[in-house]
Short mmCIF file of N, CA and C in Angstrom, two decimals:
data_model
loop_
_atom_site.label_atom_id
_atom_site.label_comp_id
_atom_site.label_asym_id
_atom_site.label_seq_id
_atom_site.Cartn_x
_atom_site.Cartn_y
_atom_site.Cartn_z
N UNK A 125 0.84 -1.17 0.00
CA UNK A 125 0.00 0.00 0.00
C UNK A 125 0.89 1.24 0.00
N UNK A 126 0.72 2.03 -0.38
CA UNK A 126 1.60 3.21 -1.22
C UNK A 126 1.21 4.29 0.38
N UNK A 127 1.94 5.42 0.23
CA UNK A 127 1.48 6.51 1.55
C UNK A 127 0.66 6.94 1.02
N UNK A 128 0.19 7.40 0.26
CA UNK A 128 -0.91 8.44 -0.18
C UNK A 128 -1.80 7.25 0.03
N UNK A 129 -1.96 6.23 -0.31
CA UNK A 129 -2.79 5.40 0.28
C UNK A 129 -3.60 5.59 1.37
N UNK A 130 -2.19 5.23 2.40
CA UNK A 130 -2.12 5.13 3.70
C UNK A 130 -3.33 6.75 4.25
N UNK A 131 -2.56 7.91 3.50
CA UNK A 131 -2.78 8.98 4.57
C UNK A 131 -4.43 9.52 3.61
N UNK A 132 -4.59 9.04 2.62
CA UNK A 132 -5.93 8.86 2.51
C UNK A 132 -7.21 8.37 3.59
N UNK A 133 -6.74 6.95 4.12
CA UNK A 133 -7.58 6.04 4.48
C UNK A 133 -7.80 6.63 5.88
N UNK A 134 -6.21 6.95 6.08
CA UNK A 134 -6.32 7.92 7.91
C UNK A 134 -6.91 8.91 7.41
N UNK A 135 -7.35 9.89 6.83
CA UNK A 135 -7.78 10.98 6.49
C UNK A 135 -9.96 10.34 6.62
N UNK A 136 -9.74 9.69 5.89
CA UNK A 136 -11.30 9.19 6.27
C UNK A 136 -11.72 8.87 7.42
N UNK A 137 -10.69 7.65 8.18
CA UNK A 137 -11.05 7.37 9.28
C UNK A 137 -11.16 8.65 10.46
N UNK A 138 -10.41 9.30 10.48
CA UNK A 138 -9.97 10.35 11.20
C UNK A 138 -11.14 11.41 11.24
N UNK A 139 -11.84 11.78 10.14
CA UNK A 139 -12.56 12.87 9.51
C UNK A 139 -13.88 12.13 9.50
N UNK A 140 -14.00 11.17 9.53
CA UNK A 140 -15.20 10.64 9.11
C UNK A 140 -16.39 11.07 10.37
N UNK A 141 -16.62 11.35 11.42
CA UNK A 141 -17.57 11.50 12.70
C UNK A 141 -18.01 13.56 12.02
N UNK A 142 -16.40 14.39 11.42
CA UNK A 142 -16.73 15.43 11.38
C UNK A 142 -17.45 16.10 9.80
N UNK A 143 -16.90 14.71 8.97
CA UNK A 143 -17.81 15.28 7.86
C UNK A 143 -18.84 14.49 7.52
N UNK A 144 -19.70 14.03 8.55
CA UNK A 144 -21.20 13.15 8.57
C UNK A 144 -21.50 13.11 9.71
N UNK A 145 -21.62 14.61 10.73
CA UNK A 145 -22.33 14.61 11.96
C UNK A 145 -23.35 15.46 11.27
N UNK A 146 -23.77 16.06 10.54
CA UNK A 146 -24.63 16.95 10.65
C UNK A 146 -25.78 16.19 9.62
N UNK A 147 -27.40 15.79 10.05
CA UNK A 147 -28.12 15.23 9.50
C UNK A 147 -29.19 16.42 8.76
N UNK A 148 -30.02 16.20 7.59
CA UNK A 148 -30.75 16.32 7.18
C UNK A 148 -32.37 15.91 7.05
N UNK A 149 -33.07 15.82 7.96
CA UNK A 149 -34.59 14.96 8.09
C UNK A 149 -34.94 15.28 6.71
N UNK A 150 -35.82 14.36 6.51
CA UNK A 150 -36.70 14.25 5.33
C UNK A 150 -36.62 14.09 3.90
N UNK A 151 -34.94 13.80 3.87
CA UNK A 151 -34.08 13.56 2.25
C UNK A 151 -35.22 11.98 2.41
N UNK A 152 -35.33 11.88 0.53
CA UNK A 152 -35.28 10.67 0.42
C UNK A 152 -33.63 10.55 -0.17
N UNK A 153 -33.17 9.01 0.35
CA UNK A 153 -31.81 8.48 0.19
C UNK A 153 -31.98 7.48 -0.46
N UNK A 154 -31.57 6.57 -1.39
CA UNK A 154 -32.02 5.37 -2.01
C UNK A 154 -30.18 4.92 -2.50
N UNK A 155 -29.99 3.74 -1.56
CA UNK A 155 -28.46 3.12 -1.37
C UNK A 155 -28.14 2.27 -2.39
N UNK A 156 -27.24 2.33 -3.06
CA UNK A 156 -26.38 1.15 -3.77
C UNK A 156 -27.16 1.09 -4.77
N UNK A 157 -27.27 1.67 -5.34
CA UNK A 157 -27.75 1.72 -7.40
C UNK A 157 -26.29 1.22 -7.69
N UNK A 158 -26.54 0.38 -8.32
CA UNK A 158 -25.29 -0.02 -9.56
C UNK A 158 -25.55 -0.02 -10.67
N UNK A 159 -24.43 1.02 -10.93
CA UNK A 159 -24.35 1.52 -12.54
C UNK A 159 -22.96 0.69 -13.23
N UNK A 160 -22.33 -0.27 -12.78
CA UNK A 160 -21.39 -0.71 -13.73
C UNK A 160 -21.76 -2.50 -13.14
N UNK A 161 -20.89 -3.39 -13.68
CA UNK A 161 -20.72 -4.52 -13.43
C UNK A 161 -19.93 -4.97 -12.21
N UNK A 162 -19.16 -4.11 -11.62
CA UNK A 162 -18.20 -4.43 -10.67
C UNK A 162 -19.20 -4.18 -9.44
N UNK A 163 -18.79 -4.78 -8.49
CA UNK A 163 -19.56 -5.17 -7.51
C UNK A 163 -19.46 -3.66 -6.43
N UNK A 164 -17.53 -2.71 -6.66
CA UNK A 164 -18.25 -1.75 -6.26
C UNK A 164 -18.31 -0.21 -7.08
N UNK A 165 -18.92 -0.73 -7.67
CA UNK A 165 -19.80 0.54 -8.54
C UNK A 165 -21.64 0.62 -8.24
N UNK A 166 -21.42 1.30 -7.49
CA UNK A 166 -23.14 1.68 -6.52
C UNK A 166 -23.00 3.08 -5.98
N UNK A 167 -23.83 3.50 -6.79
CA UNK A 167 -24.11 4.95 -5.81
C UNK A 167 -25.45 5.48 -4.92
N UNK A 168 -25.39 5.84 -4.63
CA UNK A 168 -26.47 6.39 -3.46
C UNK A 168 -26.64 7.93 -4.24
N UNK A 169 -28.36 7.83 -3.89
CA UNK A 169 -28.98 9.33 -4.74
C UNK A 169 -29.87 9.94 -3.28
N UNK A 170 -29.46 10.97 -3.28
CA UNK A 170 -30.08 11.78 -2.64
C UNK A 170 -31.10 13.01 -2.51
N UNK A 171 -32.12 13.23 -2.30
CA UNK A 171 -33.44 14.45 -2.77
C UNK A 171 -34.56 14.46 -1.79
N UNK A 172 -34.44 15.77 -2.14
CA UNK A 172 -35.93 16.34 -1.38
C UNK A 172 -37.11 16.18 -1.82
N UNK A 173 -37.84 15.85 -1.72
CA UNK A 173 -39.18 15.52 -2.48
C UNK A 173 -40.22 17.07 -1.89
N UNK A 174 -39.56 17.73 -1.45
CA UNK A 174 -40.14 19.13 -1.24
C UNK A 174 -40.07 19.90 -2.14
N UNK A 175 -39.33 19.66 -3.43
CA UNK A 175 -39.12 20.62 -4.54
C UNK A 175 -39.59 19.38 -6.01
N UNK A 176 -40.18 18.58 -5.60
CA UNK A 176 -40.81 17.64 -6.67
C UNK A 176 -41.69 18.98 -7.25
N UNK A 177 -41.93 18.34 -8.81
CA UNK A 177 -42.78 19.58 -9.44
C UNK A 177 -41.50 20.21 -10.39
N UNK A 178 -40.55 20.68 -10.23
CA UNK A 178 -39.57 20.99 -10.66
C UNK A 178 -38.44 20.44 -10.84
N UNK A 179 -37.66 20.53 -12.11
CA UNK A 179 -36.34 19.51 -12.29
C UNK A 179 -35.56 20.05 -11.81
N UNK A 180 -35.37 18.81 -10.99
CA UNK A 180 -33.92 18.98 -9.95
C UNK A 180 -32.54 19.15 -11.01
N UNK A 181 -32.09 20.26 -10.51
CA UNK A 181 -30.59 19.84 -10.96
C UNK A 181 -29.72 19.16 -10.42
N UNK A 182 -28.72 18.48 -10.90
CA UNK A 182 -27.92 17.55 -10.44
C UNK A 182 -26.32 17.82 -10.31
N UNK A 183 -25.96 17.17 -8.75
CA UNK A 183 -25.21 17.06 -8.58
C UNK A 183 -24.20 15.56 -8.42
N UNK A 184 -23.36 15.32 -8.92
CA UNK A 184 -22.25 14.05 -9.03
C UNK A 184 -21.07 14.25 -8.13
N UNK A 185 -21.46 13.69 -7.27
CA UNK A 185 -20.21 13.93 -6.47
C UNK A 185 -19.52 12.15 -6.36
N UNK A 186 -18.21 12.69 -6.50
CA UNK A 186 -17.11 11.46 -6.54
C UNK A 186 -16.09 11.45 -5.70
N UNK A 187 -16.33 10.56 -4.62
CA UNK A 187 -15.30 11.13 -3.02
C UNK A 187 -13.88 10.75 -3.96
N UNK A 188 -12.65 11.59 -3.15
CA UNK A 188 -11.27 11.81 -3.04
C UNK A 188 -10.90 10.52 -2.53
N UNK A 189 -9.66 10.41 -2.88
CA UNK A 189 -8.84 9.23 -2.49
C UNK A 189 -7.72 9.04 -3.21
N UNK A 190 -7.30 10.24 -4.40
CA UNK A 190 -6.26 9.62 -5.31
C UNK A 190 -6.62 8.32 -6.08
N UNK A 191 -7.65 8.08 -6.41
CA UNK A 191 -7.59 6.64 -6.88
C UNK A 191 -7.52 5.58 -5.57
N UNK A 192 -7.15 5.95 -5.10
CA UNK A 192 -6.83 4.40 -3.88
C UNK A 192 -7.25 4.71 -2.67
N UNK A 193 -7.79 5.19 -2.77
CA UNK A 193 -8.88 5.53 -1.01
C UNK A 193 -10.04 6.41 -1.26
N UNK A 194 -10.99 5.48 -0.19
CA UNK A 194 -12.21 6.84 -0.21
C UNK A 194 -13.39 5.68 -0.60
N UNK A 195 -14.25 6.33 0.15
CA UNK A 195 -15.77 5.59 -0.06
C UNK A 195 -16.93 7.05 0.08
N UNK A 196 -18.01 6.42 -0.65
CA UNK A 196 -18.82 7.74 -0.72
C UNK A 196 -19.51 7.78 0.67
N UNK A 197 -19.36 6.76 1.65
CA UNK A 197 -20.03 6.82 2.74
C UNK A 197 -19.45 8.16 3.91
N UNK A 198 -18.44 8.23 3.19
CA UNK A 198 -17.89 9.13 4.23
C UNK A 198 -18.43 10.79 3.35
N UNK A 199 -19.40 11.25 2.78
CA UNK A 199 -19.60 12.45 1.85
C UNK A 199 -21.70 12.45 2.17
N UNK A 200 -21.73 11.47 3.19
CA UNK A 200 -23.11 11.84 3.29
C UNK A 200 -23.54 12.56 3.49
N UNK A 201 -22.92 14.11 4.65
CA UNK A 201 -23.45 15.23 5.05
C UNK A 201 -23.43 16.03 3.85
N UNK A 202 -22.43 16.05 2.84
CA UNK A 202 -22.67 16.96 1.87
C UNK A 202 -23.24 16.14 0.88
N UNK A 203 -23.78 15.14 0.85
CA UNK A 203 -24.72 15.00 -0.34
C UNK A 203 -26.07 15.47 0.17
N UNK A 204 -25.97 15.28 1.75
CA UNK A 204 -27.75 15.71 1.96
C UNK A 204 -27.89 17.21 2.25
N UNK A 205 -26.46 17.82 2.34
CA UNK A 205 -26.67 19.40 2.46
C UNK A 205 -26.96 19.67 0.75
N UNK A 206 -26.60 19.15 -0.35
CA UNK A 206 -26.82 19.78 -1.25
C UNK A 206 -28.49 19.65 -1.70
N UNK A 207 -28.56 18.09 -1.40
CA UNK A 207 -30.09 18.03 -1.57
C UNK A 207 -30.83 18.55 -0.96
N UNK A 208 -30.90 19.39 0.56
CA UNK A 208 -31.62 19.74 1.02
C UNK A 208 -31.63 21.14 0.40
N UNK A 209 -30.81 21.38 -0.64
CA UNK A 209 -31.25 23.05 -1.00
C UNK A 209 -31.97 22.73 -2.57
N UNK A 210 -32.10 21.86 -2.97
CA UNK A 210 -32.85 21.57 -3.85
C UNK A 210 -32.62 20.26 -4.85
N UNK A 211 -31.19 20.52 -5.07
CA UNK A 211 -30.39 19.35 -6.29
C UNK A 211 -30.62 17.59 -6.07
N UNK A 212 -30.60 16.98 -6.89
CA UNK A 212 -30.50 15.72 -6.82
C UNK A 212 -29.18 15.43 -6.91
N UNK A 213 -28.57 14.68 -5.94
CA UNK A 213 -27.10 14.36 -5.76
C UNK A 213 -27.15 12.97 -5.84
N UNK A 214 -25.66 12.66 -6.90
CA UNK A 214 -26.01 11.43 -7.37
C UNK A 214 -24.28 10.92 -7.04
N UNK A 215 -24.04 10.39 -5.53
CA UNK A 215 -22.95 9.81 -4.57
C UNK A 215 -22.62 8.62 -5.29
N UNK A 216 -21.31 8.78 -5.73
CA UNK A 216 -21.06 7.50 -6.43
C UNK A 216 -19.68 7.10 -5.58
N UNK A 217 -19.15 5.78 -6.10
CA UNK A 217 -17.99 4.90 -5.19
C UNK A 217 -17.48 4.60 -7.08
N UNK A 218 -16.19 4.10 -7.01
CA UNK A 218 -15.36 3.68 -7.97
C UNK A 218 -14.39 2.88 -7.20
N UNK A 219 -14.17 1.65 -8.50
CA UNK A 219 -13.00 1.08 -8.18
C UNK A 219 -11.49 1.67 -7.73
N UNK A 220 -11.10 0.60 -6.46
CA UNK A 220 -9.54 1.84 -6.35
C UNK A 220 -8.67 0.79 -6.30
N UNK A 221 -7.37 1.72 -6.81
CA UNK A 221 -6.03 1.40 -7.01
C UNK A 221 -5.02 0.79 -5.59
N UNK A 222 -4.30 0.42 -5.39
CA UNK A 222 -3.23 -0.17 -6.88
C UNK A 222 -3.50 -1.01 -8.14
N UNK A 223 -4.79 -1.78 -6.97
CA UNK A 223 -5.23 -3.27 -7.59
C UNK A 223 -6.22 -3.04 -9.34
N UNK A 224 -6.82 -1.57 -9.25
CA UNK A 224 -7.22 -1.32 -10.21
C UNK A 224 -6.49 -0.02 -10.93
N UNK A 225 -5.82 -0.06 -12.31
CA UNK A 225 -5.20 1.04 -12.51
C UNK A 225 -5.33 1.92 -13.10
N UNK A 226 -5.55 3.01 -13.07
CA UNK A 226 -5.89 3.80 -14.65
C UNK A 226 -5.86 3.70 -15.40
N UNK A 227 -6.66 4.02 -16.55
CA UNK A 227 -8.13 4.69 -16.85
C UNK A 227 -9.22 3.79 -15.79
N UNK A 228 -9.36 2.96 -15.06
CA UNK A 228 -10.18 2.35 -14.51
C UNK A 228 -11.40 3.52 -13.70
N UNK A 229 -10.93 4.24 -13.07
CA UNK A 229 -11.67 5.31 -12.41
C UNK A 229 -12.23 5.92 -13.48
N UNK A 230 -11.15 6.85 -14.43
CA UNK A 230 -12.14 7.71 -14.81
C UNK A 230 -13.29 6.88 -15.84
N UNK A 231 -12.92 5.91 -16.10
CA UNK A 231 -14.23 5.04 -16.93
C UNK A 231 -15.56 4.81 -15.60
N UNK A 232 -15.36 4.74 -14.76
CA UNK A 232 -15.78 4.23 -13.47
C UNK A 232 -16.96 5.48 -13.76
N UNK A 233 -15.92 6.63 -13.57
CA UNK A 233 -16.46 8.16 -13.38
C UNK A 233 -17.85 8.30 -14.60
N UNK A 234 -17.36 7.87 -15.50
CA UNK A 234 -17.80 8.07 -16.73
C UNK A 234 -18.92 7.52 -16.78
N UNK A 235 -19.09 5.99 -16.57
CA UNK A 235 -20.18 5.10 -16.35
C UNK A 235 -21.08 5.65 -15.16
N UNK A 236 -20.55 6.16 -14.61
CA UNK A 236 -21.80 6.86 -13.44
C UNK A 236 -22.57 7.91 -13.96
N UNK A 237 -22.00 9.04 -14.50
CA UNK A 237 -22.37 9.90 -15.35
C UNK A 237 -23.07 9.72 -16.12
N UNK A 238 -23.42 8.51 -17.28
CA UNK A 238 -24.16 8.09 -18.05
C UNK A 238 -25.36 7.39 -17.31
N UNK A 239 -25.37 7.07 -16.00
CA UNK A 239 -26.22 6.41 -15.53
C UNK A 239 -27.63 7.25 -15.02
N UNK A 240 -26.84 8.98 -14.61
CA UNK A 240 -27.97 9.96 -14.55
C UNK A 240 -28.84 9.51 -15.44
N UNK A 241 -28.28 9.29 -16.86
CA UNK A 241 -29.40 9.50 -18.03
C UNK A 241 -31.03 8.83 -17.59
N UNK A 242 -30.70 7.35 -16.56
CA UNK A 242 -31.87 6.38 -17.10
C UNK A 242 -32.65 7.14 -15.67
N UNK A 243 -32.03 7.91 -14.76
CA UNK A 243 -32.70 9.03 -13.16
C UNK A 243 -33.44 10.04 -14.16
N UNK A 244 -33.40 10.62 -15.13
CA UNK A 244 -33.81 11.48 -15.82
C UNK A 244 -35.63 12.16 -15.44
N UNK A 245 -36.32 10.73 -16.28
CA UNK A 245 -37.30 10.93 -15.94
C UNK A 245 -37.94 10.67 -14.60
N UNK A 246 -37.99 9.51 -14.18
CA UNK A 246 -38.44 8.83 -13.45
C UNK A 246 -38.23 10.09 -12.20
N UNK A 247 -36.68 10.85 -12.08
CA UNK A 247 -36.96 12.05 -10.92
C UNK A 247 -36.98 13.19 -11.27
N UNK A 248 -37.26 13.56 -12.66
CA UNK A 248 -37.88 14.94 -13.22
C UNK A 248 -35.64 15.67 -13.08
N UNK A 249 -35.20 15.21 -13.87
CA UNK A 249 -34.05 15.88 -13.33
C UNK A 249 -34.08 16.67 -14.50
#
């Protein structure tokens, strides 16, 4: 395991209580959509159903890690702060490195991105 690895993973563990203490009531959250074949490609979508009626704009957020660290579980407070101001946030996870190497992510990235398309209607985005 490489340091940037390393000071990734401490960086989550470490951070993780201060960037997912603050909750949001009343998001709907809907866990582990998988948009690729790999087992972890699943994202979590987040929205207010207080601004249904109107297309949400969207947000993609793709947690940090350098490639080799990072889970979207640790980005829940800011996916539900963004949804709670209106946006549909669409929390995705990608394969990580060493074991997977580039281009692997940004295809990862890519395939999530395309996956908004089939959220389209179904959440007015």
């Amino acid at each position: 395991m490489s340091r940037s690895s390393i000071l990734f993973k401490a960086i989550d563990i470490i951070c993780y209580p201060g960037q997912n203490y603050k909750r949001f009531p009343g998001l709907t959250v809907v866990k582990n959509i998988s948009y690729g074949e790999h087992c972890y490609n699943k994202g979590d979508i987040y929205y207010d159903k207080k601004f249904e009626g109107k297309k949400y704009p969207v947000i993609m957020n793709i947690h940090g890690g350098g490639f080799s660290a990072g889970d979207k579980s640790c980005r829940k407070s800011l996916s539900g702060y963004y949804a709670s101001k209106g946006f549909f946030v669409w929390n995705v996870n990608y394969r990580l490195g060493p074991k997977e190497v580039y281009p692997t992510q940004a295809i990862d990235a890519a395939n999530a991105l395309n996956k908004i398309l089939e959220f389209k209607d179904e959440y007015n985005l």
